[in-house]
Amino acid sequence: MEEIQSQSDAYRSSSSSASSPASRVPSSHFFYLRKPGSLRQPISFEDSPEWEDTDVEARGDEGGGDTINVATPASPSLSKLNSGSLASPYGSYILEGAVLPHKIVGASVVWRDLTVTIKGKRKYSDNVIKSSTGYALPGTMTVIMGPAKSGKSTLLRAIAGRLHPSTRTYGEVFVNGAKSHLSYGSYGFVERKTNLIGSLTVREFLYYSALLQLPGFLFQKKNVVEEAIQAMSLVDYANTLIGGHCYSKGLSGGERRRVSIARELVMKPQILFIDEPLYCLDSVSALLMMVTLKKLASSGCTLIFTIYQSSTEVFGLFDRICLLSNGNTLFFGETLACLQHFSNAGFPCPIMQSPSDHFLRAINTDFDRIIAMCKNWQDDNGDFSSVNMDTAVAICTLEATYKSSADAAAVENMVMKLTEKEGPSLKYKGKASAATRIAVLTWRSLLVMSREWKYYWIRLVLCMLLTLCIGTIFSGLGHSLSSVGTRVTAIFVFVSFYSLLSIAGVPGLIKEIKMYECEESNQHSSALVFLLGQFLSSMPFLFLISISSSLVFYFLVGLRDEFNFLMYFVLNIFMSLLASEALMLLVATLWQDIFWSFLTTLCIQVVMMLSAGYLRIRNDLPGPVWIYPMSYISFHTYSIQGLLENEYLGSTFSIGEVRTISGFQALQNIYDISSDTNSKWSNLLVLFLMAVVYRFLVFILLCRKSSLLISCRCQRVGTDFTS
């Protein structure tokens, strides 16, 4: 302890530019500072919120500067902004004078002694979060801040009950004073990575999301969508395509981030979790995002989110901060009090530095490595850094100071108040029916396919070009006995390369899978709904490819000129595409990576082509592997066999003037087919069953992932949660 004190004293003396906040004259440009003389007063926290319905009104002040008046328990920092003691840096654009009355029920969240461990090679050993305690109140923004790999996202997921199965959670989480899991519709969770559909407009995307999430009538959902658009300041972009289309410009990163938040707002959640709302945003977009979230919080929503770093203006909008380093809680409380905490610990914030930059500078161990690398460097003013403190010492000092401070005691008292009596439980809001979700996903996928020229229409063009190439090469074969071998070659080449071109749909399938996982994690969809919707929506497009290409090939090559044989040819190619699409979906679900999905699908297709019985007759293939099982699990085998049976069974060829042979006899030395006239329909049925089996395997994979996520939400070791 003496070593820690000596090093912190050395840092205090070396940081000449950083004076204690108590000795500064507060400036309107640094609105996060407290009034003179108030820094050494005990830090107060608001009383436990009332559980009755509360009117919340956000309005602009007629007298000039904008204010936010909130009837729910408001943070002192927000009240200082309202009272005028702190200058508002975001000025007149925070609410633009709008009057937004709402009737809300407050929802408080409390976590006590929350510890999260990750499973190592043998046991659960690594503590990612260590005995974290804190709370979040309605109408406020609580931010979890810390350097990279400090446990921010893990703590957020632990509070929301969305941790990975490889983790274990100890401790207690309370919602409105009661131990319970968060019911569907009562909360929203926004992931760090944005998964949106670029070929839809903002209004279309949110409307389809509302149809997936909400029960009730269509006009009610339209109203909810418009409210979400206004809440996230997306009115000017409501009819803009999210990802751009052809040469049109899409949304920026900040606008896309706000769309992902608006998707969760259609449920009108009482609690909103956001993982890194400022991820990959510039300073202007970040400020606009936080002002929008501040407006959302003023309507009564409880906001809890993680953040890595922020500007001074953004920092002034936070109500409470939970500061983490290596899973340890270095501070929890009001953002203004965090500055006092650092000053009391001997690390005052320099007057020209952002508070968040200063916090991370003090607790980020990466700075030790940087200073060690540059310790011999000098700039024009002398040493490379005037701050020569050890980060480990700073972390220990801050943690020890916080545990023995009045701030930690105030947090414990507040947690006791919030958990001593139970408030109303968050109600289950109901879901859309499975039939509605299937219809919505089908229609949405059809709309996406009609607009995604890069993945779908180009695929149709490529198939047509391939068909023209093959058809013109094998045109004019005639129907003589000598043309049998060449005709078999044409059919084999068409089926093989046609199915091989289907791998162009892998990127589109991966996008659909990622979109499904995002929606399923928030319980907006399910594995069965996704698979049925994707299957129904893909059928018209695959049939369009099948019939257009089949007609061109059929007449260029000159196959049997009868309508029933033509329709079988089209159906056979359609079933082959269904099987190939299902196989790609299975591979894409396993890998969820474009490169590896491409490579795996290509290898499987080539192996199936080799074992299809053309390059060598099926019965002559080596028994192990190639006949059993490859030739039997290759859909090429059944497709080609069915097409050849359709072409040659029932036909005859003349040899000389008196002798004739059947089409089966003419073909049996070139390709193995059955003499049964109904065999071609059996092959068609096998193709359909293969498409079903592949999708059933996808269903098992998706259900396994879903069951793991559900078990994570409903079961926490050391905490009694009921599902």
XYZ file of C-alpha atoms in Angstrom:
723
model
C 0.000 0.000 0.000
C 2.927 2.347 0.692
C 4.289 1.589 -2.782
C 0.918 2.417 -4.327
C 0.720 5.657 -2.374
C 4.247 6.682 -3.345
C 3.667 6.008 -7.043
C 0.370 7.848 -7.073
C 2.049 10.804 -5.313
C 4.755 10.764 -7.965
C 2.130 10.842 -10.684
C 0.306 13.712 -8.973
C 3.463 15.775 -8.814
C 4.528 14.939 -12.401
C 1.201 15.910 -13.959
C 1.615 19.622 -13.719
C -1.029 20.314 -16.327
C -3.705 18.427 -14.398
C -5.014 20.373 -11.468
C -7.629 19.141 -9.054
C -11.183 19.903 -10.145
C -11.836 21.485 -6.785
C -9.372 24.241 -7.522
C -10.657 25.036 -10.978
C -13.047 27.721 -12.025
C -15.836 25.917 -13.831
C -16.142 26.773 -17.475
C -19.257 26.538 -19.578
C -17.235 24.665 -22.169
C -16.591 21.832 -19.687
C -20.130 21.167 -18.555
C -19.228 17.934 -16.808
C -17.574 19.811 -13.921
C -19.413 20.483 -10.713
C -19.881 23.786 -9.003
C -17.033 25.047 -6.791
C -17.246 23.727 -3.285
C -19.468 20.789 -4.137
C -16.777 18.271 -4.966
C -16.075 17.124 -1.434
C -19.735 16.779 -0.519
C -21.133 13.250 -0.232
C -22.450 11.975 -3.512
C -26.227 11.625 -3.381
C -28.377 9.250 -5.355
C -32.060 9.677 -6.067
C -34.610 7.781 -4.052
C -36.202 4.549 -5.125
C -38.579 5.190 -8.034
C -42.306 4.899 -7.592
C -43.923 2.011 -9.406
C -47.100 3.825 -10.404
C -47.608 5.084 -13.939
C -45.729 8.290 -14.504
C -46.332 11.014 -17.021
C -43.228 12.029 -18.889
C -43.129 15.181 -20.917
C -40.186 16.352 -22.996
C -40.609 19.910 -24.293
C -38.622 22.888 -25.411
C -38.438 25.927 -23.183
C -40.120 28.982 -24.621
C -37.567 31.237 -23.061
C -34.716 30.290 -25.308
C -32.370 27.377 -24.566
C -33.860 23.908 -24.789
C -34.505 21.932 -21.634
C -35.693 18.441 -20.837
C -38.287 18.105 -18.084
C -38.797 14.566 -16.862
C -41.263 13.554 -14.183
C -39.612 10.188 -13.665
C -36.624 9.994 -11.319
C -34.020 12.008 -13.177
C -30.291 12.081 -12.734
C -28.614 15.035 -11.030
C -26.596 15.704 -14.158
C -29.811 16.021 -16.136
C -31.355 18.271 -13.527
C -28.267 20.489 -13.649
C -28.757 20.852 -17.373
C -32.372 21.798 -16.818
C -31.588 24.291 -14.083
C -29.053 26.058 -16.238
C -26.133 25.460 -13.876
C -24.474 23.441 -16.600
C -24.238 24.699 -20.161
C -25.757 22.377 -22.758
C -23.318 21.775 -25.604
C -25.917 20.293 -27.890
C -27.919 23.470 -27.810
C -31.127 23.793 -29.745
C -31.204 20.537 -31.642
C -31.837 18.061 -28.858
C -35.612 17.967 -29.134
C -36.358 20.775 -31.565
C -39.185 22.027 -29.380
C -41.228 18.878 -29.793
C -43.899 17.967 -27.257
C -43.815 14.217 -26.640
C -46.237 13.175 -23.864
C -46.092 9.487 -22.950
C -47.659 7.246 -20.343
C -45.033 4.825 -19.070
C -44.331 2.395 -16.263
C -40.830 2.585 -14.897
C -38.585 -0.494 -14.964
C -35.499 -0.588 -12.775
C -32.668 -3.065 -13.246
C -30.334 -4.067 -10.418
C -27.372 -6.415 -10.546
C -25.640 -7.460 -7.331
C -22.343 -9.342 -6.953
C -22.519 -10.420 -10.589
C -19.623 -12.713 -11.525
C -19.098 -14.347 -14.913
C -16.628 -17.142 -15.599
C -15.590 -18.592 -18.946
C -14.924 -22.275 -19.444
C -11.286 -23.002 -20.171
C -9.809 -26.245 -21.440
C -10.748 -28.175 -18.306
C -12.879 -26.062 -16.001
C -14.502 -22.711 -15.427
C -11.521 -20.696 -14.311
C -11.294 -17.275 -15.941
C -13.341 -14.590 -14.200
C -14.421 -12.104 -16.842
C -16.634 -10.107 -14.467
C -15.819 -9.976 -10.771
C -18.543 -9.088 -8.244
C -20.078 -6.192 -10.140
C -22.899 -4.272 -8.477
C -24.975 -1.512 -9.978
C -28.391 -0.402 -11.111
C -30.231 1.441 -13.874
C -33.356 3.543 -13.440
C -36.104 4.520 -15.872
C -35.527 7.722 -17.788
C -31.733 7.478 -17.491
C -28.748 6.322 -19.521
C -26.315 3.996 -17.768
C -23.058 3.404 -19.616
C -20.585 0.569 -19.078
C -17.151 1.886 -20.015
C -13.677 0.422 -20.094
C -10.763 -0.444 -22.355
C -10.812 -3.330 -24.803
C -11.337 -6.787 -23.242
C -12.376 -5.293 -19.921
C -15.690 -7.211 -19.823
C -18.100 -4.504 -20.998
C -20.117 -6.617 -23.425
C -20.011 -9.617 -21.093
C -21.519 -7.603 -18.243
C -24.207 -6.211 -20.552
C -25.100 -9.695 -21.760
C -25.067 -11.064 -18.232
C -27.592 -8.456 -17.123
C -29.789 -9.188 -20.144
C -29.409 -12.976 -19.749
C -27.840 -13.513 -23.170
C -24.453 -15.030 -22.373
C -22.859 -17.814 -24.397
C -23.313 -21.406 -23.154
C -19.583 -21.605 -22.360
C -20.030 -19.138 -19.475
C -21.408 -19.387 -15.980
C -23.035 -16.578 -14.064
C -23.117 -16.063 -10.318
C -24.985 -13.313 -8.549
C -28.418 -11.758 -8.716
C -30.281 -9.646 -11.245
C -33.503 -7.869 -10.260
C -36.118 -6.278 -12.492
C -38.451 -3.943 -10.613
C -37.213 -5.437 -7.351
C -37.954 -9.065 -8.228
C -35.733 -11.906 -9.403
C -37.068 -12.744 -12.813
C -36.040 -13.113 -16.405
C -36.939 -10.440 -18.912
C -40.107 -11.396 -20.747
C -40.546 -11.069 -24.484
C -41.318 -7.526 -25.558
C -40.270 -5.933 -22.278
C -36.704 -5.338 -23.416
C -34.683 -4.898 -26.566
C -31.087 -5.877 -27.263
C -29.037 -4.294 -30.053
C -25.908 -6.148 -31.094
C -22.625 -4.438 -31.935
C -22.653 -5.602 -35.544
C -25.526 -4.277 -37.602
C -27.476 -6.913 -39.570
C -29.873 -5.142 -41.896
C -31.375 -5.831 -45.316
C -29.826 -3.347 -47.699
C -32.379 -3.779 -50.486
C -35.271 -2.537 -48.300
C -36.088 1.023 -47.346
C -36.047 2.056 -43.699
C -39.836 2.092 -43.504
C -40.150 -1.283 -45.242
C -37.548 -2.900 -43.025
C -39.155 -1.632 -39.814
C -42.635 -2.553 -41.029
C -41.618 -6.155 -41.739
C -39.894 -6.239 -38.336
C -43.107 -5.049 -36.694
C -45.095 -7.742 -38.516
C -42.683 -10.379 -37.211
C -42.715 -9.117 -33.645
C -46.186 -7.794 -32.878
C -49.639 -9.350 -32.788
C -52.631 -7.282 -33.800
C -53.830 -5.408 -36.844
C -51.778 -3.979 -39.680
C -52.740 -0.343 -39.139
C -51.602 -0.525 -35.523
C -48.189 -1.736 -36.635
C -47.888 1.085 -39.134
C -48.399 3.591 -36.331
C -45.752 1.879 -34.216
C -43.282 1.977 -37.105
C -43.825 5.697 -37.640
C -43.263 6.324 -33.925
C -39.997 4.358 -34.030
C -38.860 6.338 -37.082
C -39.541 9.625 -35.306
C -37.941 8.449 -32.077
C -34.650 7.685 -33.842
C -34.726 10.834 -36.040
C -35.059 8.848 -39.265
C -37.938 10.756 -40.845
C -35.742 12.156 -43.635
C -34.476 8.655 -44.486
C -37.709 6.672 -44.178
C -37.937 5.976 -47.921
C -34.204 5.536 -48.489
C -32.769 2.110 -49.248
C -30.663 0.961 -46.318
C -27.755 -0.415 -48.297
C -28.215 1.427 -51.556
C -29.461 -0.088 -54.797
C -27.597 -0.064 -58.097
C -26.084 3.408 -58.155
C -28.207 4.985 -55.394
C -26.566 5.981 -52.144
C -27.506 4.089 -49.002
C -27.450 5.079 -45.343
C -24.332 6.079 -43.469
C -22.975 4.099 -40.523
C -24.725 6.261 -37.939
C -28.051 6.060 -39.753
C -27.781 2.282 -40.082
C -27.051 2.075 -36.359
C -30.177 4.067 -35.593
C -32.229 1.772 -37.830
C -31.007 -1.252 -35.867
C -32.128 0.448 -32.648
C -35.471 1.450 -34.175
C -36.078 -2.236 -34.993
C -36.169 -2.949 -31.264
C -38.307 0.110 -30.513
C -41.307 -1.217 -32.422
C -41.996 -3.405 -29.370
C -41.902 -0.298 -27.146
C -39.513 -1.955 -24.680
C -39.153 -0.627 -21.160
C -35.468 -1.608 -21.061
C -33.055 -1.246 -23.965
C -29.595 -2.825 -24.043
C -27.168 -1.580 -26.702
C -23.718 -3.001 -27.286
C -21.443 -0.185 -28.516
C -23.973 2.292 -29.985
C -21.044 4.423 -31.227
C -19.267 1.528 -32.948
C -17.428 2.780 -36.074
C -19.089 6.233 -35.918
C -17.406 9.579 -36.403
C -17.694 12.337 -33.795
C -20.687 14.070 -35.402
C -22.631 10.816 -35.911
C -21.759 9.768 -32.354
C -23.108 13.013 -30.894
C -26.299 12.765 -32.944
C -26.725 9.156 -31.828
C -26.367 10.000 -28.149
C -28.675 13.017 -28.374
C -31.274 10.746 -29.990
C -30.842 8.177 -27.219
C -31.112 10.936 -24.631
C -34.432 11.917 -26.142
C -35.499 8.265 -26.026
C -34.508 7.970 -22.368
C -36.523 11.088 -21.539
C -39.658 9.161 -22.547
C -39.084 6.767 -19.625
C -37.073 3.969 -21.235
C -34.210 2.479 -19.211
C -31.063 2.551 -21.348
C -28.001 0.415 -20.577
C -25.197 0.333 -23.106
C -21.475 -0.181 -23.469
C -19.011 2.307 -24.862
C -15.285 2.343 -25.401
C -14.567 6.036 -25.717
C -16.496 9.266 -26.133
C -16.013 12.950 -26.723
C -16.576 15.562 -24.034
C -20.005 16.466 -25.415
C -21.127 12.835 -25.481
C -19.773 12.194 -21.995
C -21.930 15.010 -20.628
C -25.088 13.202 -21.724
C -24.509 10.089 -19.574
C -26.342 9.773 -16.269
C -24.329 6.983 -14.674
C -21.127 5.212 -15.511
C -19.854 1.752 -14.632
C -16.093 1.786 -15.154
C -14.471 -1.613 -15.704
C -10.905 -2.819 -16.024
C -10.064 -6.527 -16.336
C -13.527 -7.348 -15.020
C -13.108 -5.247 -11.859
C -15.481 -2.408 -11.098
C -13.396 0.705 -10.512
C -16.385 2.989 -10.127
C -20.151 3.047 -10.364
C -22.151 6.207 -9.976
C -22.920 9.522 -11.580
C -20.648 10.627 -14.376
C -19.860 13.854 -12.543
C -18.888 11.926 -9.424
C -16.470 9.780 -11.444
C -14.283 12.846 -12.009
C -14.225 13.480 -8.281
C -13.385 9.814 -7.669
C -10.345 10.006 -9.951
C -9.272 13.259 -8.318
C -9.583 11.768 -4.823
C -7.518 8.766 -5.939
C -4.752 11.080 -7.162
C -5.520 11.112 -10.872
C -7.229 14.433 -11.650
C -8.445 15.055 -15.163
C -6.401 17.623 -17.142
C -8.474 20.645 -17.987
C -8.133 20.255 -21.766
C -8.724 16.501 -21.897
C -11.912 14.518 -22.417
C -12.973 12.675 -19.238
C -13.379 9.350 -21.043
C -9.918 9.706 -22.583
C -8.495 10.386 -19.152
C -10.267 7.405 -17.580
C -9.077 4.998 -20.256
C -5.571 6.461 -20.167
C -5.357 5.694 -16.472
C -6.678 2.102 -16.594
C -5.585 0.814 -20.009
C -2.536 -1.422 -19.640
C -1.642 -0.957 -23.321
C -0.245 2.472 -22.451
C 2.482 0.833 -20.387
C 3.714 -0.953 -23.481
C 3.602 2.240 -25.528
C 5.565 4.240 -22.955
C 8.102 1.415 -22.584
C 8.667 1.427 -26.346
C 9.022 5.187 -26.504
C 10.755 5.922 -23.212
C 13.943 7.018 -25.010
C 12.126 9.267 -27.419
C 11.826 12.987 -26.878
C 9.685 15.586 -28.526
C 10.247 19.307 -28.822
C 9.085 19.916 -25.270
C 11.075 17.195 -23.560
C 9.937 13.729 -22.595
C 7.541 11.711 -24.695
C 5.085 11.578 -21.826
C 4.881 13.575 -18.637
C 2.698 10.882 -17.086
C 5.017 8.173 -15.852
C 2.652 6.102 -13.775
C 2.190 2.339 -13.712
C -1.277 1.380 -14.945
C -1.504 -1.580 -12.560
C -0.873 0.789 -9.664
C -3.524 3.178 -10.949
C -6.056 0.360 -11.228
C -5.338 -0.907 -7.716
C -5.545 2.618 -6.330
C -8.843 3.376 -8.031
C -10.366 0.054 -6.989
C -9.262 0.419 -3.385
C -10.433 4.035 -3.245
C -13.850 3.118 -4.633
C -14.437 0.203 -2.245
C -13.753 2.417 0.753
C -15.616 5.467 -0.570
C -19.033 6.861 0.164
C -19.916 6.202 -3.477
C -19.798 2.414 -3.018
C -21.826 2.650 0.184
C -24.408 4.823 -1.584
C -24.690 2.241 -4.345
C -25.262 -0.544 -1.820
C -27.945 1.515 -0.093
C -29.639 2.237 -3.386
C -29.540 -1.426 -4.376
C -31.174 -2.340 -1.048
C -33.923 0.222 -1.610
C -34.612 -1.025 -5.116
C -34.800 -4.677 -4.028
C -36.592 -4.407 -0.681
C -40.017 -4.436 -2.329
C -41.271 -5.890 -5.576
C -42.800 -3.702 -8.220
C -45.022 -4.789 -11.094
C -43.600 -7.552 -13.240
C -42.904 -6.803 -16.870
C -45.748 -8.224 -18.887
C -45.506 -10.598 -21.812
C -46.768 -8.645 -24.827
C -47.588 -11.536 -27.124
C -46.132 -12.614 -30.444
C -47.268 -12.801 -34.024
C -48.544 -16.227 -35.023
C -46.306 -18.723 -36.807
C -48.437 -18.519 -39.957
C -48.108 -14.729 -39.990
C -44.344 -14.939 -39.581
C -44.003 -17.460 -42.393
C -46.077 -15.239 -44.689
C -44.051 -12.149 -43.728
C -40.679 -13.848 -44.256
C -41.835 -15.292 -47.575
C -43.029 -11.962 -48.907
C -39.970 -10.130 -47.595
C -37.606 -12.635 -49.213
C -39.470 -12.373 -52.497
C -39.116 -8.601 -52.400
C -35.412 -8.901 -51.590
C -34.858 -11.381 -54.428
C -36.565 -9.055 -56.877
C -34.144 -6.267 -55.914
C -30.910 -8.120 -55.234
C -29.583 -8.150 -58.813
C -26.092 -8.967 -57.598
C -27.043 -12.349 -56.141
C -30.186 -13.415 -57.966
C -30.661 -11.765 -61.349
C -27.009 -12.138 -62.309
C -27.358 -15.799 -61.405
C -30.271 -16.054 -63.853
C -28.220 -14.335 -66.545
C -25.270 -16.685 -65.966
C -27.515 -19.729 -66.199
C -28.973 -18.501 -69.471
C -25.509 -17.861 -70.917
C -24.366 -21.334 -69.849
C -27.466 -22.891 -71.385
C -26.888 -21.076 -74.670
C -23.283 -22.242 -74.744
C -24.133 -25.893 -74.066
C -27.184 -25.827 -76.336
C -25.354 -24.402 -79.313
C -22.425 -26.794 -78.885
C -24.719 -29.843 -78.860
C -27.320 -28.558 -81.324
C -28.420 -30.618 -84.333
C -27.692 -34.051 -82.848
C -30.645 -35.780 -84.473
C -32.238 -38.986 -83.171
C -29.999 -41.648 -84.661
C -28.341 -44.427 -82.679
C -24.962 -42.765 -83.135
C -26.143 -39.649 -81.303
C -26.965 -41.495 -78.049
C -23.519 -41.063 -76.481
C -23.299 -37.382 -77.416
C -26.819 -36.747 -76.083
C -25.872 -38.350 -72.760
C -22.837 -36.091 -72.639
C -24.992 -33.016 -73.269
C -27.406 -33.900 -70.467
C -24.559 -34.672 -68.043
C -22.773 -31.387 -68.825
C -26.006 -29.400 -68.505
C -27.010 -30.877 -65.131
C -23.508 -30.774 -63.652
C -22.500 -27.257 -64.643
C -25.996 -25.920 -64.095
C -25.994 -27.097 -60.485
C -22.401 -25.914 -60.082
C -23.458 -22.366 -61.014
C -25.916 -22.391 -58.132
C -23.047 -21.627 -55.737
C -23.479 -18.014 -56.868
C -26.358 -17.928 -54.379
C -24.094 -18.609 -51.363
C -23.624 -14.903 -50.404
C -27.377 -14.346 -50.430
C -27.975 -17.417 -48.256
C -25.358 -16.328 -45.729
C -27.002 -12.907 -45.475
C -30.354 -14.585 -44.826
C -28.845 -16.847 -42.151
C -27.207 -13.931 -40.351
C -30.457 -11.990 -40.509
C -32.284 -15.001 -39.072
C -29.799 -15.325 -36.204
C -30.224 -11.659 -35.356
C -34.019 -11.976 -35.338
C -34.010 -15.321 -33.534
C -31.765 -14.004 -30.753
C -34.512 -11.466 -29.985
C -37.212 -14.143 -30.407
C -38.617 -12.547 -33.557
C -38.313 -15.761 -35.569
C -37.726 -19.500 -35.234
C -35.925 -22.213 -37.175
C -39.096 -23.700 -38.665
C -40.488 -20.295 -39.626
C -37.202 -19.299 -41.258
C -36.831 -22.527 -43.247
C -40.426 -22.541 -44.481
C -40.278 -18.865 -45.406
C -36.958 -19.281 -47.209
C -38.194 -22.399 -49.024
C -41.443 -20.818 -50.199
C -39.752 -17.608 -51.302
C -37.001 -19.414 -53.224
C -39.372 -21.661 -55.164
C -40.647 -19.033 -57.659
C -37.127 -17.816 -58.398
C -35.714 -21.316 -58.831
C -38.647 -22.294 -61.025
C -38.036 -19.200 -63.174
C -34.417 -20.267 -63.667
C -35.438 -23.861 -64.325
C -38.098 -23.230 -66.937
C -36.194 -20.528 -68.810
C -32.984 -22.554 -69.067
C -34.725 -25.876 -69.678
C -36.727 -24.558 -72.611
C -33.645 -23.120 -74.300
C -31.612 -26.310 -73.804
C -34.463 -28.643 -74.725
C -35.141 -27.117 -78.114
C -31.533 -26.327 -79.043
C -30.418 -29.910 -78.419
C -33.613 -31.334 -79.935
C -34.941 -33.710 -77.278
C -38.236 -35.628 -77.602
C -40.847 -33.342 -79.065
C -43.763 -34.043 -76.729
C -45.230 -31.808 -74.020
C -45.244 -34.367 -71.182
C -41.552 -35.130 -71.732
C -40.769 -31.409 -71.751
C -42.635 -30.848 -68.458
C -40.785 -33.734 -66.820
C -37.486 -32.218 -67.951
C -38.434 -28.881 -66.365
C -39.563 -30.550 -63.111
C -36.392 -32.619 -62.931
C -34.157 -29.550 -63.283
C -36.311 -27.702 -60.746
C -35.951 -30.517 -58.199
C -32.195 -30.599 -58.818
C -31.993 -26.894 -58.060
C -34.050 -27.389 -54.891
C -31.639 -30.102 -53.734
C -28.608 -27.996 -54.653
C -30.061 -24.949 -52.852
C -30.736 -27.033 -49.726
C -27.183 -28.402 -49.832
C -25.766 -24.873 -50.070
C -27.977 -23.765 -47.170
C -26.619 -26.639 -45.070
C -23.001 -25.740 -45.858
C -23.629 -22.018 -45.307
C -25.221 -22.758 -41.918
C -22.183 -24.785 -40.876
C -19.553 -22.247 -41.979
C -21.334 -18.875 -42.165
C -18.370 -17.629 -44.149
C -18.476 -16.879 -47.870
C -15.017 -18.211 -48.705
C -15.295 -21.530 -46.851
C -18.879 -22.036 -47.992
C -17.840 -21.488 -51.599
C -14.908 -23.876 -51.284
C -16.847 -26.610 -49.474
C -19.826 -26.474 -51.837
C -17.528 -26.566 -54.868
C -15.691 -29.636 -53.559
C -18.935 -31.466 -52.761
C -20.402 -30.699 -56.181
C -17.270 -31.927 -57.991
C -17.202 -35.187 -55.998
C -20.889 -35.718 -56.779
C -20.205 -35.135 -60.483
C -17.416 -37.725 -60.461
C -19.652 -40.359 -58.858
C -22.739 -39.629 -61.006
C -22.032 -42.609 -63.298
C -21.083 -40.835 -66.505
C -17.301 -40.712 -66.425
C -17.497 -44.381 -65.514
C -20.582 -46.569 -65.436
C -21.981 -46.740 -61.932
C -21.609 -50.514 -61.514
C -17.958 -50.307 -62.567
C -17.038 -47.704 -59.921
C -14.943 -48.883 -56.925
C -17.325 -50.227 -54.314
C -16.033 -48.467 -51.209
C -16.618 -44.697 -51.141
C -17.555 -44.160 -54.793
C -20.568 -46.474 -55.105
C -21.350 -46.587 -51.389
C -22.137 -43.942 -50.344
C -21.123 -41.249 -52.886
C -23.141 -42.384 -55.920
C -26.226 -42.816 -53.720
C -26.046 -39.410 -52.029
C -25.259 -37.542 -55.249
C -28.341 -35.791 -56.570
C -26.610 -35.667 -59.988
C -27.080 -39.445 -60.255
C -30.869 -39.329 -59.885
C -31.282 -36.210 -62.003
C -29.278 -37.537 -64.976
C -30.817 -41.002 -64.698
C -34.330 -39.566 -64.676
C -33.637 -37.314 -67.676
C -32.172 -40.194 -69.706
C -35.102 -42.449 -68.840
C -37.445 -39.665 -69.856
C -35.632 -39.376 -73.184
C -35.038 -43.013 -74.141
C -37.553 -45.299 -72.430
C -40.291 -46.108 -74.936
C -38.194 -45.109 -77.927
C -36.648 -47.448 -80.552
C -33.722 -47.303 -82.969
C -33.432 -49.094 -86.302
C -30.372 -51.227 -87.115
C -30.403 -51.997 -90.766
C -33.704 -52.692 -92.442
C -35.211 -55.398 -90.246
C -33.773 -55.049 -86.750
C -34.650 -52.520 -84.067
C -33.503 -52.060 -80.474
C -35.132 -50.190 -77.607
C -33.794 -47.025 -76.138
C -32.941 -48.927 -72.930
C -30.762 -51.348 -74.886
C -29.075 -48.512 -76.770
C -28.226 -46.742 -73.523
C -27.292 -49.547 -71.128
C -23.656 -49.689 -72.232
C -23.244 -45.948 -71.744
C -25.224 -45.225 -68.575
C -27.030 -47.344 -65.983
C -30.774 -46.788 -66.137
C -33.808 -48.861 -65.179
C -36.099 -50.528 -67.672
C -39.139 -49.649 -65.566
C -41.118 -46.825 -67.171
C -42.049 -45.473 -63.717
C -38.432 -45.263 -62.623
C -38.104 -41.668 -63.755
C -40.798 -40.611 -61.281
C -38.993 -42.477 -58.509
C -35.862 -40.482 -59.327
C -37.904 -37.273 -59.166
C -39.209 -38.272 -55.741
C -35.685 -39.025 -54.515
C -34.557 -35.539 -55.584
C -37.412 -33.982 -53.630
C -36.646 -36.102 -50.550
C -32.984 -35.089 -50.725
C -34.009 -31.421 -50.721
C -36.207 -32.107 -47.661
C -33.483 -34.066 -45.830
C -30.890 -31.326 -46.348
C -33.283 -28.741 -44.956
C -34.128 -31.024 -42.058
C -30.424 -31.157 -41.188
C -30.347 -27.362 -41.317
C -33.362 -27.343 -38.997
C -31.512 -29.547 -36.492
C -28.463 -27.258 -36.563
C -30.547 -24.123 -36.050
C -32.610 -25.723 -33.286
C -29.470 -26.802 -31.472
C -28.141 -23.252 -31.514
C -31.522 -21.900 -30.436
C -31.816 -24.368 -27.555
C -28.393 -23.344 -26.289
C -29.393 -19.677 -26.358
C -32.692 -20.407 -24.599
C -30.932 -22.397 -21.890
C -28.593 -19.431 -21.378
C -31.510 -17.062 -20.931
C -33.410 -19.279 -18.495
C -30.664 -20.935 -16.450
C -27.915 -19.169 -14.499
C -25.735 -21.087 -12.101
C -26.029 -19.545 -8.659
C -29.184 -17.577 -9.529
C -32.747 -18.836 -9.378
C -34.518 -17.804 -12.586
C -37.752 -19.312 -13.781
C -38.602 -19.637 -17.442
